[in-house]
Coordinates of C-alpha atoms in Angstrom, one line a residue:
Chain A
X7 CA -194.2 -178.1 111.7
X8 CA -191.7 -175.3 113.2
X9 CA -188.9 -174.2 111.4
X10 CA -186.5 -171.9 113.5
X11 CA -184.3 -170.1 111.3
X12 CA -181.1 -167.7 112.8
X13 CA -180.1 -164.8 110.6
X14 CA -177.1 -162.9 110.6
X15 CA -176.4 -159.4 109.7
X16 CA -173.0 -159.1 107.9
X17 CA -171.2 -157.0 105.6
X18 CA -171.9 -157.7 102.2
X19 CA -170.1 -160.4 100.7
X20 CA -169.6 -158.2 97.4
X21 CA -168.0 -155.7 99.2
X22 CA -163.9 -156.0 99.4
X23 CA -164.0 -155.6 104.0
X24 CA -161.5 -152.8 104.8
X25 CA -159.6 -153.4 107.9
X26 CA -159.2 -150.9 110.2
X27 CA -156.2 -148.5 110.9
X28 CA -155.3 -149.6 114.3
X29 CA -156.5 -153.4 112.7
X30 CA -158.5 -154.1 115.5
X31 CA -160.5 -155.7 113.4
X32 CA -163.3 -155.1 109.9
X33 CA -164.6 -151.7 109.5
X34 CA -168.6 -152.3 109.4
X35 CA -169.4 -148.2 109.8
X36 CA -170.9 -147.2 107.0
X37 CA -170.6 -150.4 104.9
X38 CA -173.5 -152.2 103.1
X39 CA -174.8 -154.6 105.3
X40 CA -176.5 -158.1 104.0
X41 CA -178.1 -160.8 105.3
X42 CA -175.4 -163.4 105.6
X43 CA -175.9 -165.5 101.9
X44 CA -176.0 -168.9 103.6
X45 CA -179.0 -168.1 105.3
X46 CA -180.5 -166.7 103.1
X47 CA -180.7 -170.1 101.9
X48 CA -182.1 -171.6 105.0
X49 CA -184.7 -168.7 105.0
X50 CA -185.5 -169.5 101.1
X51 CA -185.6 -173.2 102.0
X52 CA -188.0 -173.1 105.0
X53 CA -190.5 -170.5 103.3
X54 CA -190.3 -173.5 100.1
X55 CA -191.3 -175.9 103.0
X56 CA -194.2 -173.5 104.1
X57 CA -195.7 -173.3 100.7
X58 CA -195.1 -176.6 100.2
X59 CA -197.4 -177.5 103.7
X60 CA -194.9 -179.0 105.4
X61 CA -193.9 -176.5 107.7
X62 CA -197.0 -174.1 109.4
X63 CA -194.8 -171.3 110.6
X64 CA -191.0 -170.2 110.0
X65 CA -189.5 -168.3 113.0
X66 CA -186.5 -165.8 111.9
X67 CA -184.5 -165.0 114.7
X68 CA -181.3 -162.3 114.8
X69 CA -179.1 -161.0 117.7
X70 CA -176.8 -157.5 117.5
X71 CA -177.4 -154.1 117.3
X72 CA -180.9 -152.9 116.5
X73 CA -180.4 -152.8 112.9
X74 CA -180.7 -156.6 112.4
X75 CA -184.7 -155.5 112.3
X76 CA -183.6 -155.2 108.7
X77 CA -182.2 -158.6 108.1
X78 CA -185.1 -160.1 109.5
X79 CA -187.5 -158.2 108.0
X80 CA -185.9 -159.2 104.6
X81 CA -186.6 -162.8 106.0
X82 CA -190.1 -162.1 106.2
X83 CA -190.1 -160.2 103.1
X84 CA -188.7 -163.6 102.0
X85 CA -191.7 -165.4 103.4
X86 CA -191.1 -165.7 106.8
X87 CA -193.9 -165.7 109.6
X88 CA -192.6 -163.4 112.5
X89 CA -188.9 -162.1 113.7
X90 CA -187.0 -162.3 117.1
X91 CA -184.6 -159.6 117.0
X92 CA -182.2 -160.1 120.3
X93 CA -180.4 -156.8 121.3
X94 CA -176.7 -156.8 122.0
X95 CA -173.5 -154.5 121.0
X96 CA -171.6 -156.9 121.8
X97 CA -169.4 -158.7 119.3
X98 CA -170.8 -162.7 120.1
X99 CA -168.8 -165.8 119.1
X100 CA -170.4 -169.0 118.0
X101 CA -170.7 -170.5 121.1
X102 CA -172.4 -167.3 122.8
X103 CA -175.0 -167.7 119.9
X104 CA -175.4 -171.1 120.2
X105 CA -176.5 -170.8 123.9
X106 CA -178.8 -167.7 122.8
X107 CA -180.5 -169.7 120.2
X108 CA -180.7 -172.7 122.5
X109 CA -182.2 -170.5 124.9
X110 CA -185.0 -169.4 122.1
X111 CA -185.3 -173.4 120.8
X112 CA -186.5 -174.4 124.4
X113 CA -189.2 -171.7 124.4
X114 CA -190.3 -172.0 120.8
X115 CA -190.2 -176.0 120.8
X116 CA -189.1 -175.6 116.6
X117 CA -188.8 -179.3 115.1
X118 CA -186.3 -178.0 112.6
X119 CA -183.4 -175.1 113.3
X120 CA -182.4 -174.5 109.7
X121 CA -179.1 -172.0 109.6
X122 CA -176.5 -171.4 107.2
X123 CA -173.4 -173.4 107.7
X124 CA -171.3 -170.7 108.4
X125 CA -171.3 -166.7 108.3
X126 CA -169.1 -164.9 105.3
X127 CA -167.9 -162.7 107.6
X128 CA -166.1 -164.9 110.1
X129 CA -166.2 -168.4 108.2
X130 CA -166.4 -170.3 111.7
X131 CA -168.9 -173.0 110.7
X132 CA -169.4 -173.9 113.9
X133 CA -172.5 -172.2 115.1
X134 CA -175.2 -175.1 114.1
X135 CA -172.6 -178.0 115.4
X136 CA -172.4 -176.3 118.9
X137 CA -176.1 -175.7 119.0
X138 CA -177.5 -179.6 117.5
X139 CA -174.9 -180.6 120.4
X140 CA -176.0 -178.5 123.4
X141 CA -179.5 -179.6 122.4
X142 CA -179.1 -183.2 122.2
X143 CA -180.2 -183.0 118.7
X144 CA -179.6 -184.6 115.5
X145 CA -177.2 -183.0 113.3
X146 CA -177.2 -182.3 109.4
X147 CA -174.7 -180.2 108.1
X148 CA -173.3 -179.0 104.8
X149 CA -176.8 -179.8 103.2
X150 CA -177.6 -179.1 99.5
X151 CA -180.6 -181.2 99.5
X152 CA -183.1 -181.5 102.4
X153 CA -186.0 -184.1 102.5
X154 CA -188.8 -183.5 105.5
X155 CA -191.4 -186.0 106.8
X156 CA -192.9 -188.1 109.7
X157 CA -190.7 -187.2 111.9
X158 CA -187.5 -187.8 109.7
X159 CA -185.7 -185.5 107.8
X160 CA -183.7 -187.2 104.4
X161 CA -180.4 -185.0 103.9
X162 CA -178.2 -184.9 101.2
X163 CA -174.6 -183.7 102.1
X164 CA -171.9 -182.3 100.5
X165 CA -168.6 -184.2 101.8
X166 CA -164.9 -184.8 100.4
X167 CA -165.4 -186.8 97.7
X168 CA -168.7 -186.6 96.8
X169 CA -171.9 -186.7 99.1
X170 CA -173.4 -188.9 101.7
X171 CA -177.0 -189.1 102.6
X172 CA -178.3 -189.8 106.1
X173 CA -181.4 -189.6 107.7
X174 CA -182.3 -187.6 110.7
X175 CA -184.4 -188.2 113.4
X176 CA -186.1 -185.0 114.2
X177 CA -186.2 -182.5 116.1
X178 CA -182.3 -181.7 114.4
X179 CA -180.2 -178.7 113.4
X180 CA -179.4 -178.4 110.0
X181 CA -177.0 -176.6 108.2
X182 CA -176.9 -175.0 104.3
X183 CA -174.6 -175.4 101.6
X184 CA -175.1 -172.9 99.1
X185 CA -176.3 -175.3 96.7
X186 CA -179.3 -176.1 98.5
X187 CA -181.3 -173.6 96.6
X188 CA -181.5 -170.0 94.1
X189 CA -183.3 -167.7 96.7
X190 CA -185.7 -165.5 95.7
X191 CA -186.3 -161.5 95.4
X192 CA -188.6 -160.0 97.5
X193 CA -191.1 -158.5 95.5
X194 CA -192.6 -155.1 96.7
X195 CA -195.9 -156.3 97.9
X196 CA -194.0 -158.7 100.2
X197 CA -191.9 -156.4 101.2
X198 CA -194.6 -153.6 102.6
X199 CA -196.1 -156.9 104.2
X200 CA -193.3 -157.6 105.9
X201 CA -193.5 -154.5 107.4
X202 CA -196.4 -155.5 108.9
X203 CA -195.4 -158.6 110.3
X204 CA -194.5 -158.8 114.2
X205 CA -191.2 -158.5 115.8
X206 CA -190.5 -159.5 119.4
X207 CA -187.3 -158.1 120.8
X208 CA -185.4 -158.9 123.4
X209 CA -182.4 -157.7 124.9
X210 CA -179.6 -160.0 126.1
X211 CA -178.5 -158.4 128.8
X212 CA -182.4 -159.5 130.2
X213 CA -181.4 -163.5 129.2
X214 CA -179.3 -164.4 131.5
X215 CA -177.3 -165.9 129.1
X216 CA -173.2 -166.8 129.6
X217 CA -171.7 -164.7 126.4
X218 CA -168.1 -164.2 128.1
X219 CA -165.7 -164.1 125.4
X220 CA -163.7 -166.8 125.2
X221 CA -161.7 -166.2 121.4
X222 CA -160.0 -162.6 121.2
X223 CA -159.2 -161.1 118.2
X224 CA -156.4 -159.8 119.0
X225 CA -155.8 -158.4 115.2
X226 CA -156.6 -158.4 112.0
X227 CA -154.4 -158.1 108.8
X228 CA -155.3 -157.3 105.3
X229 CA -153.8 -161.0 103.3
X230 CA -152.7 -160.2 99.5
X231 CA -153.2 -162.1 96.6
X232 CA -151.9 -159.9 94.3
X233 CA -149.0 -161.2 91.6
X234 CA -147.0 -159.9 89.5
X235 CA -149.5 -161.2 86.6
X236 CA -146.7 -161.1 83.7
X237 CA -148.9 -161.5 80.5
X238 CA -146.6 -163.7 78.1
X239 CA -147.6 -163.2 74.4
X240 CA -147.5 -167.5 73.6
X241 CA -147.6 -171.3 74.6
X242 CA -143.8 -171.4 74.0
X243 CA -143.2 -168.5 76.7
X244 CA -145.3 -169.8 78.8
X245 CA -143.4 -173.2 78.8
X246 CA -140.1 -171.3 79.1
X247 CA -141.2 -169.6 82.0
X248 CA -142.7 -172.5 83.7
X249 CA -139.3 -174.8 82.9
X250 CA -136.7 -172.6 83.5
X251 CA -138.0 -169.6 85.8
X252 CA -140.7 -170.9 87.9
X253 CA -139.1 -175.0 87.6
X254 CA -142.5 -176.3 88.3
X255 CA -142.7 -178.5 85.1
Chain B
X5 CA -151.1 -181.9 128.5
X6 CA -150.9 -183.8 125.4
X7 CA -152.8 -183.0 121.6
X8 CA -155.1 -185.3 120.5
X9 CA -155.3 -185.7 116.8
X10 CA -158.6 -187.0 114.9
X11 CA -157.5 -188.4 111.8
X12 CA -159.1 -188.5 108.5
X13 CA -159.0 -191.5 106.2
X14 CA -160.5 -192.2 102.7
X15 CA -162.5 -195.0 102.7
X16 CA -160.6 -197.9 100.9
X17 CA -157.8 -197.7 103.5
X18 CA -155.9 -194.4 102.6
X19 CA -155.3 -191.8 105.5
X20 CA -155.5 -188.3 103.6
X21 CA -152.9 -186.2 103.6
X22 CA -154.8 -183.3 105.2
X23 CA -154.2 -185.6 108.4
X24 CA -150.4 -186.0 108.4
X25 CA -150.8 -181.9 107.8
X26 CA -153.1 -182.1 111.0
X27 CA -150.2 -184.0 113.4
X28 CA -147.5 -181.6 112.2
X29 CA -149.3 -178.2 113.3
X30 CA -150.0 -180.3 116.9
X31 CA -146.1 -180.7 116.8
X32 CA -145.8 -177.1 116.9
X33 CA -147.8 -177.3 120.3
X34 CA -145.0 -177.9 122.0
X35 CA -146.2 -181.6 123.8
X36 CA -146.7 -185.4 123.3
X37 CA -148.9 -186.0 119.8
X38 CA -151.4 -188.8 120.1
X39 CA -153.8 -189.7 117.1
X40 CA -157.0 -191.1 117.2
X41 CA -158.4 -193.2 114.6
X42 CA -162.3 -193.7 114.8
X43 CA -164.4 -196.1 112.2
X44 CA -165.1 -200.2 112.0
X45 CA -162.4 -202.8 110.6
X46 CA -159.4 -200.5 111.5
X47 CA -156.9 -203.6 111.4
X48 CA -155.1 -202.2 108.4
X49 CA -155.3 -198.7 108.9
X50 CA -153.7 -198.6 112.6
X51 CA -150.7 -200.7 111.3
X52 CA -150.2 -197.6 108.6
X53 CA -151.2 -195.4 111.2
X54 CA -149.0 -196.0 113.6
X55 CA -146.5 -195.9 111.4
X56 CA -147.4 -192.1 110.6
X57 CA -144.4 -189.7 112.1
X58 CA -144.8 -187.1 115.2
X59 CA -147.0 -189.3 117.2
X60 CA -145.9 -191.1 120.2
X61 CA -149.3 -192.5 120.9
X62 CA -152.2 -194.2 118.2
X63 CA -155.8 -194.6 120.3
X64 CA -157.7 -196.5 118.1
X65 CA -161.8 -196.7 118.7
X66 CA -163.6 -199.4 117.0
X67 CA -167.6 -199.9 116.4
X68 CA -170.1 -200.1 113.5
X69 CA -171.1 -197.2 115.6
X70 CA -168.2 -195.1 114.1
X71 CA -168.6 -196.8 110.5
X72 CA -169.5 -193.7 108.4
X73 CA -168.5 -191.1 111.0
X74 CA -171.5 -189.4 112.3
X75 CA -170.9 -186.5 114.0
X76 CA -173.1 -187.2 117.1
X77 CA -171.5 -191.0 118.1
X78 CA -167.5 -189.4 116.9
X79 CA -168.3 -186.1 119.1
X80 CA -169.3 -188.2 122.1
X81 CA -166.4 -190.5 121.8
X82 CA -163.9 -187.8 121.9
X83 CA -165.5 -186.2 124.9
X84 CA -165.0 -189.4 127.1
X85 CA -161.1 -188.9 125.8
X86 CA -161.6 -185.1 126.4
X87 CA -160.1 -185.1 129.9
X88 CA -156.9 -186.2 129.5
X89 CA -155.7 -183.7 126.4
X90 CA -155.2 -179.8 126.4
X91 CA -155.5 -179.7 122.6
X92 CA -158.0 -181.6 120.4
X93 CA -156.7 -181.2 116.8
X94 CA -159.1 -182.2 113.8
X95 CA -158.3 -181.4 109.9
X96 CA -160.5 -178.8 108.8
X97 CA -162.0 -180.7 106.0
X98 CA -165.6 -181.6 105.9
X99 CA -165.3 -184.8 109.0
X100 CA -163.4 -182.3 111.1
X101 CA -165.9 -179.3 111.0
X102 CA -168.8 -181.9 111.3
X103 CA -167.3 -183.1 114.1
X104 CA -165.4 -180.4 116.4
X105 CA -167.6 -177.9 117.0
X106 CA -170.3 -180.3 117.9
X107 CA -167.5 -181.4 120.6
X108 CA -166.6 -178.1 121.0
X109 CA -170.7 -177.5 122.4
X110 CA -170.6 -181.4 124.1
X111 CA -167.3 -179.4 126.2
X112 CA -168.5 -175.5 126.0
X113 CA -165.6 -175.1 124.3
X114 CA -165.2 -172.0 121.7
X115 CA -163.7 -173.7 118.5
X116 CA -161.3 -172.3 116.3
X117 CA -161.9 -173.3 113.0
X118 CA -159.3 -173.0 109.8
X119 CA -156.1 -172.7 111.3
X120 CA -153.3 -171.6 109.2
X121 CA -150.5 -170.6 111.7
X122 CA -149.5 -171.4 115.6
X123 CA -147.8 -168.2 116.9
X124 CA -148.2 -170.1 120.5
X125 CA -150.3 -172.5 122.4
X126 CA -152.9 -170.3 122.5
X127 CA -152.9 -167.6 119.7
X128 CA -153.6 -168.3 116.2
X129 CA -153.9 -167.2 112.7
X130 CA -157.0 -167.9 110.7
X131 CA -158.7 -167.0 107.5
X132 CA -162.1 -164.8 107.8
X133 CA -164.0 -162.7 104.8
X134 CA -163.4 -165.5 102.0
X135 CA -159.6 -165.5 103.1
X136 CA -159.1 -161.9 102.0
X137 CA -158.2 -161.1 105.8
X138 CA -156.6 -162.9 108.4
X139 CA -157.3 -162.5 111.9
X140 CA -155.0 -163.5 114.8
X141 CA -156.8 -165.3 117.9
X142 CA -156.3 -165.8 121.5
X143 CA -158.2 -168.8 123.4
X144 CA -159.2 -168.1 126.9
X145 CA -160.5 -171.7 127.0
X146 CA -158.7 -174.1 129.2
X147 CA -159.3 -176.6 126.3
X148 CA -158.2 -175.8 123.0
X149 CA -160.6 -177.4 120.0
X150 CA -158.5 -176.4 116.8
X151 CA -159.3 -177.4 112.9
X152 CA -156.1 -177.2 110.5
X153 CA -155.8 -176.5 107.0
X154 CA -154.0 -178.6 105.3
X155 CA -152.3 -176.7 102.9
X156 CA -149.9 -174.7 104.9
X157 CA -148.3 -176.9 107.3
X158 CA -145.8 -179.4 105.7
X159 CA -147.1 -183.3 106.1
X160 CA -145.2 -186.0 108.5
X161 CA -143.8 -189.0 106.7
X162 CA -146.5 -191.3 106.4
X163 CA -143.7 -193.8 107.5
X164 CA -140.6 -193.8 109.8
X165 CA -143.2 -193.5 112.9
X166 CA -143.6 -196.0 116.1
X167 CA -146.1 -195.3 118.1
X168 CA -147.9 -197.6 120.5
X169 CA -151.3 -198.7 119.8
X170 CA -154.4 -198.8 122.2
X171 CA -157.4 -200.0 121.6
X172 CA -159.7 -197.9 123.5
X173 CA -162.6 -200.7 125.1
X174 CA -164.7 -198.3 127.3
X175 CA -166.5 -196.9 124.5
X176 CA -169.5 -194.7 125.5
X177 CA -172.9 -196.0 125.3
X178 CA -174.6 -194.8 121.7
X179 CA -178.4 -195.7 122.6
X180 CA -179.8 -192.9 120.5
X181 CA -179.6 -193.1 117.2
X182 CA -180.0 -189.5 115.8
X183 CA -178.8 -189.9 112.3
X184 CA -178.9 -193.0 110.2
X185 CA -176.4 -193.7 107.4
X186 CA -178.4 -193.9 104.0
X187 CA -175.5 -193.7 101.3
X188 CA -172.6 -192.3 99.9
X189 CA -172.0 -191.2 96.3
X190 CA -168.4 -191.0 95.7
X191 CA -167.0 -189.4 92.6
X192 CA -165.0 -191.5 90.6
X193 CA -161.8 -190.3 89.4
X194 CA -158.4 -191.7 88.7
X195 CA -156.8 -189.1 89.4
X196 CA -155.0 -187.4 92.2
X197 CA -156.8 -185.9 95.1
X198 CA -157.6 -182.0 94.8
X199 CA -155.8 -181.3 98.1
X200 CA -153.2 -183.5 97.6
X201 CA -152.1 -183.1 93.7
X202 CA -148.8 -181.3 92.6
X203 CA -150.5 -179.4 89.8
X204 CA -154.2 -178.5 89.5
X205 CA -156.0 -177.3 86.4
X206 CA -159.6 -175.9 87.0
X207 CA -161.8 -174.4 84.8
X208 CA -164.5 -171.7 85.2
X209 CA -168.3 -170.6 83.6
X210 CA -166.1 -169.4 80.1
X211 CA -165.5 -173.3 79.5
X212 CA -169.3 -173.0 78.2
X213 CA -169.6 -177.1 79.0
X214 CA -169.1 -180.1 80.5
X215 CA -167.8 -181.7 77.7
X216 CA -165.5 -178.5 77.5
X217 CA -163.4 -180.4 80.2
X218 CA -162.1 -183.0 78.2
X219 CA -159.4 -180.2 77.0
X220 CA -158.5 -179.6 80.7
X221 CA -158.4 -183.4 81.4
X222 CA -155.6 -183.7 78.3
X223 CA -153.1 -181.4 80.2
X224 CA -154.2 -183.2 83.7
X225 CA -152.9 -186.0 81.8
X226 CA -149.8 -184.5 81.0
X227 CA -148.7 -183.2 84.3
X228 CA -150.5 -186.1 86.5
X229 CA -153.2 -182.8 87.8
X230 CA -156.1 -183.0 89.4
X231 CA -159.2 -181.1 88.2
X232 CA -161.4 -178.4 89.9
X233 CA -163.6 -176.0 89.4
X234 CA -165.1 -172.3 90.4
X235 CA -168.5 -172.2 91.6
X236 CA -169.8 -170.9 88.7
X237 CA -168.8 -173.8 86.6
X238 CA -170.0 -176.2 89.3
X239 CA -173.6 -174.5 89.7
X240 CA -173.5 -174.4 86.0
X241 CA -173.2 -178.4 86.4
X242 CA -170.3 -178.4 83.8
X243 CA -169.1 -181.0 86.8
X244 CA -169.6 -182.1 90.1
X245 CA -169.9 -180.5 93.4
X246 CA -167.0 -182.2 95.2
X247 CA -164.7 -180.3 92.0
X248 CA -165.5 -177.1 93.8
X249 CA -162.0 -175.0 94.6
X250 CA -163.2 -171.9 96.9
X251 CA -164.1 -170.9 100.3
X252 CA -167.0 -173.2 100.3
X253 CA -165.0 -176.2 98.3
X254 CA -161.5 -177.4 98.7
X255 CA -159.0 -175.3 99.7
X256 CA -155.4 -176.5 98.0
X257 CA -152.5 -174.9 97.6
X258 CA -150.2 -177.2 94.7
X259 CA -146.5 -176.2 93.2
X260 CA -148.9 -175.2 90.0
X261 CA -152.5 -174.2 89.8
X262 CA -154.0 -172.9 86.4
X263 CA -156.2 -171.1 86.5
X264 CA -158.8 -171.2 82.2
X265 CA -161.4 -169.3 81.8
X266 CA -162.3 -168.1 85.2
X267 CA -162.3 -164.5 86.6
X268 CA -161.3 -165.0 89.9
X269 CA -164.0 -164.1 92.4
X270 CA -163.1 -163.7 96.0
X271 CA -164.5 -166.8 96.9
X272 CA -162.9 -168.8 94.4
X273 CA -159.5 -167.1 95.8
X274 CA -160.1 -168.2 99.4
X275 CA -159.6 -171.7 97.8
X276 CA -156.0 -171.5 95.6
X277 CA -154.3 -168.1 97.1
X278 CA -151.5 -170.3 98.6
X279 CA -150.9 -172.2 95.4
X280 CA -147.1 -171.4 94.7
X281 CA -147.2 -170.7 91.2
X282 CA -150.7 -169.4 89.4
X283 CA -151.4 -169.6 85.5
X284 CA -154.6 -167.7 84.0
X285 CA -156.0 -168.3 80.9
X286 CA -158.4 -166.0 80.0
X287 CA -160.0 -164.0 77.1
X288 CA -160.8 -161.2 79.1
X289 CA -158.0 -158.5 79.2
X290 CA -159.4 -157.1 82.4
X291 CA -160.4 -160.7 84.2
X292 CA -158.9 -160.0 87.7
X293 CA -157.6 -163.1 88.3
X294 CA -154.3 -162.0 86.0
X295 CA -153.9 -160.0 89.1
X296 CA -153.7 -162.5 91.5
X297 CA -151.4 -164.5 89.0
X298 CA -147.7 -164.8 88.1
X299 CA -148.2 -165.9 84.6
X300 CA -151.1 -165.2 82.0
X301 CA -152.1 -165.7 78.4
X302 CA -154.7 -163.8 77.4
X303 CA -156.9 -165.4 74.7
X304 CA -159.1 -168.2 73.6
X305 CA -159.0 -171.5 75.3
X306 CA -159.9 -173.6 72.7
X307 CA -156.4 -171.8 70.1
X308 CA -154.5 -172.2 74.0
X309 CA -155.2 -175.1 75.7
X310 CA -154.6 -177.5 73.0
X311 CA -151.3 -175.6 71.7
X312 CA -150.5 -176.3 75.6
X313 CA -151.4 -179.9 75.6
X314 CA -149.0 -180.6 72.2
X315 CA -146.1 -178.2 74.1
X316 CA -146.6 -180.8 77.5
X317 CA -146.4 -184.0 75.4
X318 CA -143.2 -182.5 73.3
X319 CA -141.2 -182.4 76.4

């Protein structure tokens, strides 16, 4: 069984993102970049499936500037077998990414595309579902438990009032919830080994995929959540504030 | 052309509040609003849904294939109706986020998730980077697919409307069953739903154990509150996953949010920053949660919570 895992290079999610001075976007120059944590969960799960001999090959793919190679190397240090780098300087939206992935799914014929349910930068939560629709495949979203066998995937999904268990017919697109697993840290020997694993590099422009922008970012602004933070000295004082000042109880 | 709103409901015939917020958001697009009810055995729900304010027509699609709202058949269904609509709106909950982007793939549209503000018919505001940044986006798609947050659009009333009910007769054939429903594991709770509760009280890792959540429950009893948790508390196994408030959990905006023993990670703030009043109880004076709170008490939860319970009882 072959598993394809798309991985996105994003501003490290532990860093507070900064808005560019002209409000045109988020500053990414000189900022620590990392693999999207949701994708890290997907890589981990795919590698575990390979270690359990359920998967035979784990292929990772990243789309963006040449630096995305680092993200592929990280995934390969975790245990992925080989990488595909699609180079592009453009900002790509979920629909375009899904179309690029569709191109490589057709070429690589994986049984499962396993990917993060969203990226920690744009939080769109859409690429996996769009890809599944384009391929006419089953989709399993927000998955916190995954079992693969005999052309089927039994998945547990996180939904609003609990969990739902579905059985998907493969091939399928499965998107991961962070709860699926705890991703490993790559060991130094594995990081060294990953440097020798193959990466195929393709220019997006050579693929003939339509990636015209449909959703334009006009401006971005910081959303402040700072409040006054009045420290009260006692429960009595808090009750007084809530009853007489805020009037919420 | 009109806007079609996909309704989301609980098992047990309750239309979710977020559906009523989605209708209210759709109303801002300045065109006729139709609602779509999808499922099986919908007689009771159809009657309820037709009384929702803000909709002129209710479409009902009833079939066993839709009983569990799986994305594959439901997206096919909506795609078959999409020709008559310029906008399709879904609630930004687990259901809407599963179905709407699949529909976008079928229609070749870039979906717009988590809309919190409608500026005009093609310009919308949505949070990015776990809600720390708001992006204003303009869609060039002829058909616009939006999922909307329940927290920023006031829900329309449950009754008072009088929509005409139209049953959809020509349902698209669902020949291949791509996914099969196996089991639903609902969390049992007598408390109000997190997303619609007037008061939410959440615990973090500092609660130390699931048993200690009893202290929060006693306060919740006094305020008819829902109970939430940070991801750290959920990951530690204190409470079930659906308690989680935050970027990847529930988005809430109650009148009063009480954060207990919870540090205030940016991913948690993403789920509660629109609350009207925020109270933090934490023994660490440096905890970031105090900076995003209206009122804070520095101290030990095991002393403060029983005092708070007693004070609420004595009201």
